[in-house]
Short mmCIF file of C-alpha atoms and ligand atoms in Angstrom, two decimals:
data_model
loop_
_atom_site.label_atom_id
_atom_site.label_comp_id
_atom_site.label_asym_id
_atom_site.label_seq_id
_atom_site.Cartn_x
_atom_site.Cartn_y
_atom_site.Cartn_z
CA MET A 203 65.83 82.27 106.69
CA ALA A 204 62.68 80.29 105.76
CA THR A 205 62.39 76.88 107.38
CA THR A 206 61.88 75.20 103.98
CA ASP A 207 65.56 76.18 103.38
CA ASN A 208 66.81 73.70 106.00
CA THR A 209 67.37 71.27 103.27
CA ALA A 210 69.61 73.93 101.53
CA PHE A 211 71.58 74.37 104.75
CA SER A 212 72.08 70.60 105.46
CA THR A 213 73.05 69.85 101.84
CA LEU A 214 75.62 72.69 101.55
CA ALA A 215 77.00 72.04 105.06
CA GLN A 216 78.06 68.64 103.75
CA ILE A 217 80.66 70.58 101.40
CA SER A 218 81.71 73.47 103.43
CA ASP A 219 81.67 74.84 106.94
CA LEU A 220 78.55 76.87 106.83
CA LEU A 221 77.49 79.87 108.95
CA ARG A 222 73.84 80.61 109.18
CA ASP A 223 72.35 84.05 109.57
CA GLU A 224 75.80 85.33 109.90
CA PRO A 225 76.06 89.21 110.21
CA LEU A 226 77.88 90.50 107.32
CA LYS A 227 79.24 93.53 109.10
CA LYS A 228 82.05 91.18 110.26
CA TYR A 229 83.23 90.79 106.74
CA THR A 230 83.17 94.38 105.40
CA SER A 231 85.65 97.36 105.98
CA PHE A 232 82.44 99.56 106.41
CA LYS A 233 81.47 97.32 109.39
CA ILE A 234 77.89 97.54 108.12
CA GLY A 235 75.63 94.68 106.84
CA GLY A 236 72.82 92.47 108.05
CA PRO A 237 73.05 88.68 107.81
CA ALA A 238 73.53 86.28 105.07
CA ASP A 239 71.01 83.39 105.08
CA LEU A 240 74.05 81.17 104.43
CA LEU A 241 77.80 81.96 104.45
CA ALA A 242 80.70 79.92 103.29
CA LEU A 243 84.40 80.67 103.16
CA PRO A 244 85.82 77.81 100.94
CA ASN A 245 89.35 76.86 101.47
CA ASP A 246 90.12 75.85 97.94
CA LYS A 247 88.90 76.10 94.37
CA GLN A 248 87.40 72.70 94.43
CA GLU A 249 85.19 73.41 97.53
CA LEU A 250 84.12 76.48 95.84
CA GLN A 251 83.16 74.42 92.66
CA ARG A 252 81.19 71.86 94.76
CA LEU A 253 79.42 74.68 96.53
CA LEU A 254 78.43 76.37 93.33
CA LYS A 255 77.27 73.23 91.77
CA LYS A 256 74.95 72.42 94.70
CA ALA A 257 73.70 75.99 94.94
CA VAL A 258 72.84 75.97 91.13
CA GLU A 259 71.14 72.56 91.57
CA LEU A 260 69.08 74.01 94.55
CA LYS A 261 68.36 77.24 92.81
CA ILE A 262 70.05 79.32 95.64
CA PRO A 263 71.20 82.70 94.74
CA VAL A 264 74.99 83.14 95.22
CA THR A 265 76.69 86.41 96.04
CA LEU A 266 80.40 86.72 96.01
CA PHE A 267 82.46 88.67 98.45
CA GLY A 268 86.24 89.22 98.29
CA GLY A 269 87.90 91.27 100.86
CA GLY A 270 84.60 93.15 101.44
CA THR A 271 86.46 96.71 101.21
CA ASN A 272 84.30 98.19 98.47
CA LEU A 273 81.03 96.97 99.48
CA LEU A 274 77.97 98.43 101.26
CA VAL A 275 75.62 95.73 102.49
CA SER A 276 72.00 96.35 103.14
CA ASP A 277 70.76 96.37 106.82
CA ASN A 278 68.48 93.30 105.87
CA GLY A 279 71.53 91.56 104.71
CA ILE A 280 71.68 89.07 101.70
CA ARG A 281 69.27 86.15 100.82
CA GLY A 282 70.76 82.99 99.65
CA LEU A 283 74.44 81.91 99.89
CA VAL A 284 77.22 84.44 100.38
CA ILE A 285 80.65 83.08 99.31
CA ILE A 286 83.66 84.87 100.47
CA THR A 287 86.61 83.90 98.42
CA ARG A 288 89.31 85.43 100.80
CA GLN A 289 90.69 81.95 101.74
CA LEU A 290 91.52 81.02 98.23
CA THR A 291 95.07 81.90 98.61
CA SER A 292 98.19 80.67 96.93
CA GLU A 293 102.01 80.44 96.89
CA ILE A 294 102.60 83.35 94.45
CA GLY A 295 104.60 81.96 91.55
CA MET A 296 106.66 83.74 88.92
CA THR A 297 107.38 82.76 85.20
CA GLN A 298 109.85 84.51 83.14
CA THR A 299 108.32 85.91 79.88
CA ASP A 300 111.45 87.87 78.71
CA SER A 301 114.28 89.56 80.57
CA HIS A 302 112.20 92.71 81.25
CA LYS A 303 108.60 91.39 81.82
CA LYS A 304 107.58 88.69 84.56
CA THR A 305 104.35 87.10 84.82
CA ILE A 306 103.10 86.09 88.37
CA CYS A 307 100.31 83.74 89.26
CA VAL A 308 98.09 84.94 92.18
CA ALA A 309 94.98 83.48 93.53
CA ALA A 310 91.68 85.41 94.09
CA GLY A 311 92.03 85.43 97.84
CA ASP A 312 95.50 86.72 98.01
CA ARG A 313 95.61 90.15 99.73
CA LEU A 314 96.70 92.91 97.42
CA SER A 315 99.24 93.95 100.09
CA THR A 316 100.85 90.50 99.92
CA VAL A 317 101.13 90.85 96.21
CA CYS A 318 102.63 94.23 96.47
CA ARG A 319 105.15 92.89 98.94
CA PHE A 320 106.09 90.03 96.63
CA ALA A 321 106.54 92.56 93.72
CA ILE A 322 108.94 94.68 95.90
CA ASN A 323 110.95 91.57 97.14
CA HIS A 324 111.51 90.51 93.46
CA SER A 325 112.08 93.96 92.08
CA LEU A 326 108.95 94.02 90.05
CA SER A 327 107.31 97.31 89.00
CA GLY A 328 103.65 97.87 88.15
CA LEU A 329 101.72 97.48 91.31
CA GLU A 330 102.88 100.73 92.88
CA PHE A 331 99.56 102.32 92.43
CA ALA A 332 98.05 99.64 94.77
CA ALA A 333 100.26 100.56 97.68
CA GLY A 334 97.78 100.70 100.67
CA VAL A 335 94.77 99.64 98.66
CA PRO A 336 92.98 97.08 100.96
CA GLY A 337 91.21 94.01 99.65
CA THR A 338 91.95 90.79 97.68
CA ILE A 339 93.19 90.16 94.12
CA GLY A 340 89.65 88.90 93.09
CA GLY A 341 87.84 91.98 94.40
CA ALA A 342 90.57 94.27 92.85
CA ILE A 343 90.12 92.73 89.60
CA MET A 344 86.32 92.78 89.63
CA MET A 345 86.45 96.58 90.56
CA ASN A 346 89.25 97.26 88.43
CA ALA A 347 90.85 98.94 91.40
CA GLY A 348 93.12 101.91 90.80
CA THR A 349 94.16 105.36 91.20
CA PRO A 350 94.98 108.03 88.82
CA SER A 351 98.47 106.33 88.42
CA GLY A 352 97.28 102.85 87.33
CA GLU A 353 94.64 100.29 87.67
CA MET A 354 94.31 96.53 87.53
CA SER A 355 93.37 96.24 83.83
CA GLY A 356 96.92 97.69 83.18
CA ILE A 357 98.67 94.61 84.77
CA VAL A 358 96.25 91.86 84.24
CA ASP A 359 97.35 89.34 81.73
CA ALA A 360 94.50 86.68 82.03
CA ILE A 361 92.07 85.35 84.76
CA LYS A 362 91.06 82.09 85.66
CA VAL A 363 87.34 81.86 86.45
CA LEU A 364 84.71 79.49 87.57
CA ASP A 365 81.93 79.70 84.99
CA ARG A 366 78.51 80.37 86.82
CA LYS A 367 76.56 78.33 84.12
CA THR A 368 78.85 75.25 83.41
CA VAL A 369 80.30 75.38 86.87
CA ALA A 370 83.74 74.56 85.15
CA PHE A 371 87.00 76.30 85.39
CA LYS A 372 88.19 78.42 82.25
CA THR A 373 90.88 80.90 81.50
CA ILE A 374 89.93 84.25 80.05
CA GLU A 375 92.70 86.28 78.27
CA LYS A 376 93.05 90.06 78.63
CA LYS A 377 91.85 90.66 75.09
CA ASP A 378 88.41 89.22 75.95
CA LEU A 379 88.06 91.10 79.20
CA ASN A 380 85.85 94.18 79.25
CA PHE A 381 87.48 96.50 81.73
CA SER A 382 86.21 100.06 82.33
CA TYR A 383 86.51 102.69 85.09
CA ARG A 384 86.37 100.61 88.39
CA LYS A 385 84.58 97.91 86.68
CA LEU A 386 85.10 94.53 85.01
CA ASP A 387 82.05 93.24 83.07
CA LEU A 388 81.98 89.65 84.32
CA THR A 389 79.50 87.32 85.68
CA ASP A 390 81.83 84.45 86.42
CA ILE A 391 83.77 83.90 89.66
CA ILE A 392 87.48 84.87 89.60
CA VAL A 393 89.75 82.17 91.20
CA GLY A 394 93.00 83.40 90.19
CA ALA A 395 94.87 85.52 87.78
CA THR A 396 98.30 86.16 85.95
CA LEU A 397 99.82 89.60 86.20
CA THR A 398 102.34 91.06 83.96
CA LEU A 399 105.05 93.14 85.84
CA LYS A 400 108.21 94.78 84.71
CA LYS A 401 111.70 94.37 86.16
CA ALA A 402 113.15 97.57 87.56
CA SER A 403 115.41 98.97 90.06
CA LEU A 404 114.50 97.87 93.55
CA GLU A 405 115.39 101.29 95.03
CA LYS A 406 113.02 103.15 92.53
CA ILE A 407 110.16 100.73 93.17
CA ALA A 408 110.41 100.68 96.96
CA LYS A 409 110.55 104.55 97.03
CA ASN A 410 107.54 104.77 94.81
CA PHE A 411 105.62 102.28 97.05
CA GLU A 412 106.60 104.26 100.19
CA GLN A 413 105.66 107.71 98.86
CA THR A 414 102.21 106.31 97.64
CA LEU A 415 101.60 104.87 100.99
CA GLN A 416 102.68 107.87 102.77
CA GLN A 417 100.39 110.09 100.60
CA LYS A 418 97.57 107.85 101.26
CA ASN A 419 98.00 107.72 104.98
CA THR A 420 98.31 111.64 105.37
CA THR A 421 95.33 112.36 102.92
CA GLN A 422 92.82 109.63 103.50
CA PRO A 423 90.93 108.34 106.75
CA VAL A 424 92.72 105.08 106.88
CA SER A 425 91.94 104.07 110.37
CA VAL A 426 88.22 104.64 110.20
CA ALA A 427 85.72 102.18 108.78
CA SER A 428 84.80 103.04 105.25
CA ALA A 429 84.70 101.45 101.88
CA GLY A 430 87.35 103.75 100.32
CA CYS A 431 86.34 106.43 97.95
CA PHE A 432 82.64 106.49 97.79
CA PHE A 433 81.90 108.21 94.55
CA LYS A 434 83.61 107.80 91.11
CA ASN A 435 85.55 110.77 89.92
CA PRO A 436 83.81 112.70 87.17
CA VAL A 437 85.36 111.98 83.69
CA SER A 438 86.86 115.44 83.61
CA GLY A 439 87.16 118.57 85.76
CA LYS A 440 87.32 118.47 89.67
CA SER A 441 87.48 115.18 91.51
CA ALA A 442 84.56 113.85 93.54
CA GLY A 443 86.66 114.70 96.70
CA GLU A 444 87.23 118.34 95.47
CA LEU A 445 83.39 118.92 94.63
CA ILE A 446 82.12 117.47 97.84
CA ASP A 447 84.65 119.54 99.79
CA GLN A 448 83.82 122.68 98.05
CA ALA A 449 80.24 122.14 98.65
CA GLY A 450 81.14 122.45 102.41
CA LEU A 451 80.19 118.99 103.15
CA LYS A 452 83.12 117.72 105.16
CA GLY A 453 81.71 116.79 108.61
CA ALA A 454 78.27 116.32 107.28
CA LYS A 455 76.51 113.68 109.38
CA ILE A 456 73.46 111.39 109.54
CA ASN A 457 73.62 109.44 112.69
CA ASP A 458 76.94 107.65 112.65
CA ALA A 459 77.51 108.08 108.90
CA MET A 460 79.79 111.15 108.25
CA VAL A 461 81.60 112.71 105.39
CA SER A 462 85.25 112.40 106.40
CA GLN A 463 87.01 115.63 107.64
CA SER A 464 90.33 114.40 106.01
CA HIS A 465 89.06 113.42 102.48
CA ALA A 466 85.66 114.43 101.35
CA ASN A 467 85.13 111.43 99.06
CA PHE A 468 85.12 109.06 102.01
CA ILE A 469 81.91 108.33 103.88
CA VAL A 470 82.97 106.89 107.20
CA ASN A 471 81.26 104.96 109.81
CA ILE A 472 82.21 106.60 113.00
CA ASN A 473 80.58 103.95 115.29
CA ASN A 474 77.32 102.17 114.65
CA ALA A 475 76.19 103.52 111.21
CA THR A 476 73.60 101.44 109.25
CA CYS A 477 73.37 101.12 105.56
CA LYS A 478 70.19 103.30 105.64
CA ASP A 479 72.31 106.23 107.26
CA ILE A 480 74.98 105.77 104.61
CA LEU A 481 72.39 105.83 101.74
CA LEU A 482 70.73 108.98 103.35
CA LEU A 483 74.10 110.74 103.62
CA LYS A 484 75.08 109.73 99.93
CA GLN A 485 71.68 111.19 98.65
CA HIS A 486 72.26 114.25 100.56
CA VAL A 487 75.82 114.74 99.13
CA GLN A 488 74.53 114.13 95.68
CA GLU A 489 71.80 116.62 96.13
CA ILE A 490 74.17 119.42 97.42
CA VAL A 491 76.80 118.72 94.82
CA PHE A 492 74.14 118.74 92.07
CA ASN A 493 72.55 121.99 93.14
CA LYS A 494 76.06 123.72 93.49
CA PHE A 495 77.95 122.28 90.35
CA HIS A 496 75.22 120.50 88.24
CA ILE A 497 77.16 117.27 88.51
CA LYS A 498 75.68 114.02 89.33
CA LEU A 499 78.07 112.03 91.41
CA GLU A 500 78.01 108.24 90.78
CA THR A 501 78.58 105.79 93.43
CA GLU A 502 81.85 103.64 93.22
CA VAL A 503 81.06 101.55 96.28
CA ARG A 504 79.02 98.51 95.40
CA VAL A 505 75.60 98.14 97.10
CA GLU A 506 74.69 94.52 97.92
CA GLY A 507 71.47 93.04 99.44
CA GLU A 508 67.68 93.84 99.75
N1 EPU B 133 90.72 117.07 97.37
C1 EPU B 133 90.01 118.15 98.09
N2 EPU B 133 89.40 117.81 99.17
C2 EPU B 133 89.26 116.57 99.53
C3 EPU B 133 89.80 115.51 98.93
C4 EPU B 133 90.62 115.77 97.85
O1 EPU B 133 90.21 119.29 97.70
O2 EPU B 133 88.60 116.39 100.66
C5 EPU B 133 91.48 117.49 96.27
C6 EPU B 133 92.99 116.99 96.44
O3 EPU B 133 93.73 118.09 97.16
C7 EPU B 133 93.47 116.91 95.09
C8 EPU B 133 92.18 116.34 94.29
O4 EPU B 133 91.06 116.72 95.21
O5 EPU B 133 93.79 118.22 94.39
C9 EPU B 133 92.33 114.90 94.15
O6 EPU B 133 92.41 114.24 95.40
P1 EPU B 133 93.26 112.88 95.62
O7 EPU B 133 94.59 113.04 95.04
O8 EPU B 133 93.07 112.47 96.96
O9 EPU B 133 92.73 111.83 94.67
P2 EPU B 133 91.27 111.34 94.32
O10 EPU B 133 90.86 111.51 92.97
O11 EPU B 133 90.15 111.91 95.36
C10 EPU B 133 91.87 108.93 93.81
C11 EPU B 133 91.23 107.61 93.96
C12 EPU B 133 91.67 106.97 95.31
C13 EPU B 133 93.30 106.87 95.57
C14 EPU B 133 93.76 108.25 95.26
C15 EPU B 133 95.27 108.18 95.29
C16 EPU B 133 89.06 107.60 92.82
C17 EPU B 133 87.68 107.84 92.90
N3 EPU B 133 89.78 107.80 94.01
O12 EPU B 133 91.32 109.81 94.81
O13 EPU B 133 91.02 105.76 95.53
O14 EPU B 133 93.56 106.44 96.67
O15 EPU B 133 93.45 108.97 93.90
O16 EPU B 133 95.85 109.37 94.85
O17 EPU B 133 89.55 107.32 91.83
C18 EPU B 133 89.33 104.41 96.14
O18 EPU B 133 89.10 104.21 94.89
O19 EPU B 133 88.75 103.66 97.07
C19 EPU B 133 90.26 105.35 96.47
C20 EPU B 133 90.44 105.91 97.71
#
C-alpha cells in the first residue's frame, strides 16, 4: 500500500478494527489470494455505513466479500478497502404472512447453514436446495446460489441494502431485482433480506435436507479447498462436470491446482495453489472441452483483484 494512504488507514481505523496488507487467502474457501490494502469486518450495519461513507469521501475503492466461498482472489490481492460482511449476523425472525407461507428476516452475514437449520427447526420448506451450500446469505443472494432443484431467487422476497451512492439504507422488493443464472445485478451492498418459505411436514423437509446433503458429500470434494463448481452449466445438454469428465480431465494438474477426481466441475487447491495456477488450469480445461465439444465453458466463480 502506498505511503500516501496512511491517512486513509488512520481515518478508517477510527471507525473499524482495520487490518493492513492482510492476506485474503485466510478469508476464501479456495485458500488463495494476496493481500488487501485494508480489510475491515464490521460488526453491525451502522459500522458498515460509516466505513462506506468515509471510503467514498476518501475515494478508496471498496470490494465486498461475504463468506468467500465462490471467489478466486488474485495473487496480487485487492487494492483499496475490502469489507467482509460475515459478522453482520442477526437473530433470525419470523413473521406470519398466511397459514402456509412464512416470511423470515435474515442478515447478510448469517450463514446459509444457520438459516437452513432454522428452517428445519420451524418446519419451513424452500431452502432444501441449499443443504450443504457454504457461505453467507449476502453472498448467496448476490450469486443467486442454487442447484438444479432451486435457487435463492425462488425464495427472496425483498432485500435490504446500503446504497453505494447515497450511503443510505433502502429496501428493494423482489419485482425490482434482476436475478439470472448465478447472478444478481446489483451494485449496492446487501445487509439483510426477507425470505418466503412454506410450512410443510417436518419429516419430509428433514429427509429432503438429509438426502441433498448426503448426495453432495458423496459426489463432491467437500473437504478439499475449492470455490464449489467452477464453471456454469451450459444452458442445455450435458453439465459442465460431465463435459470435463468426458474430456478426460479429472486429475489434470497445474502445480497444486487440480481438476477434482470426484467431481470434474470442481477445481481444487490441493496444497499451495496460486490464483495463476487456477487460471492456467481453467484455460486448459476450456480449451480441451472446446476442442472436443465446441462448447465454451463460462466461469461461475468470481475473480477479484488485479
Ligand atoms: N457428472 C459426471 N462427472 C463428474 C461430475 C458430474 O459425469 O465429474 C455427471 C453426473 O453424474 C450427473 C451430471 O453430471 O449426471 C450432473 O452432475 P451433478 O448432479 O453433480 O450436478 P451439477 O450440474 O454438476 C449442480 C450445481 C452444484 C450443485 C449440484 C447439486 C451448477 C454449476 N452446479 O452441479 O452447485 O451442488 O448441482 O446437485 O449449477 C456450485 O454451484 O458451486 C455447485 C457445486
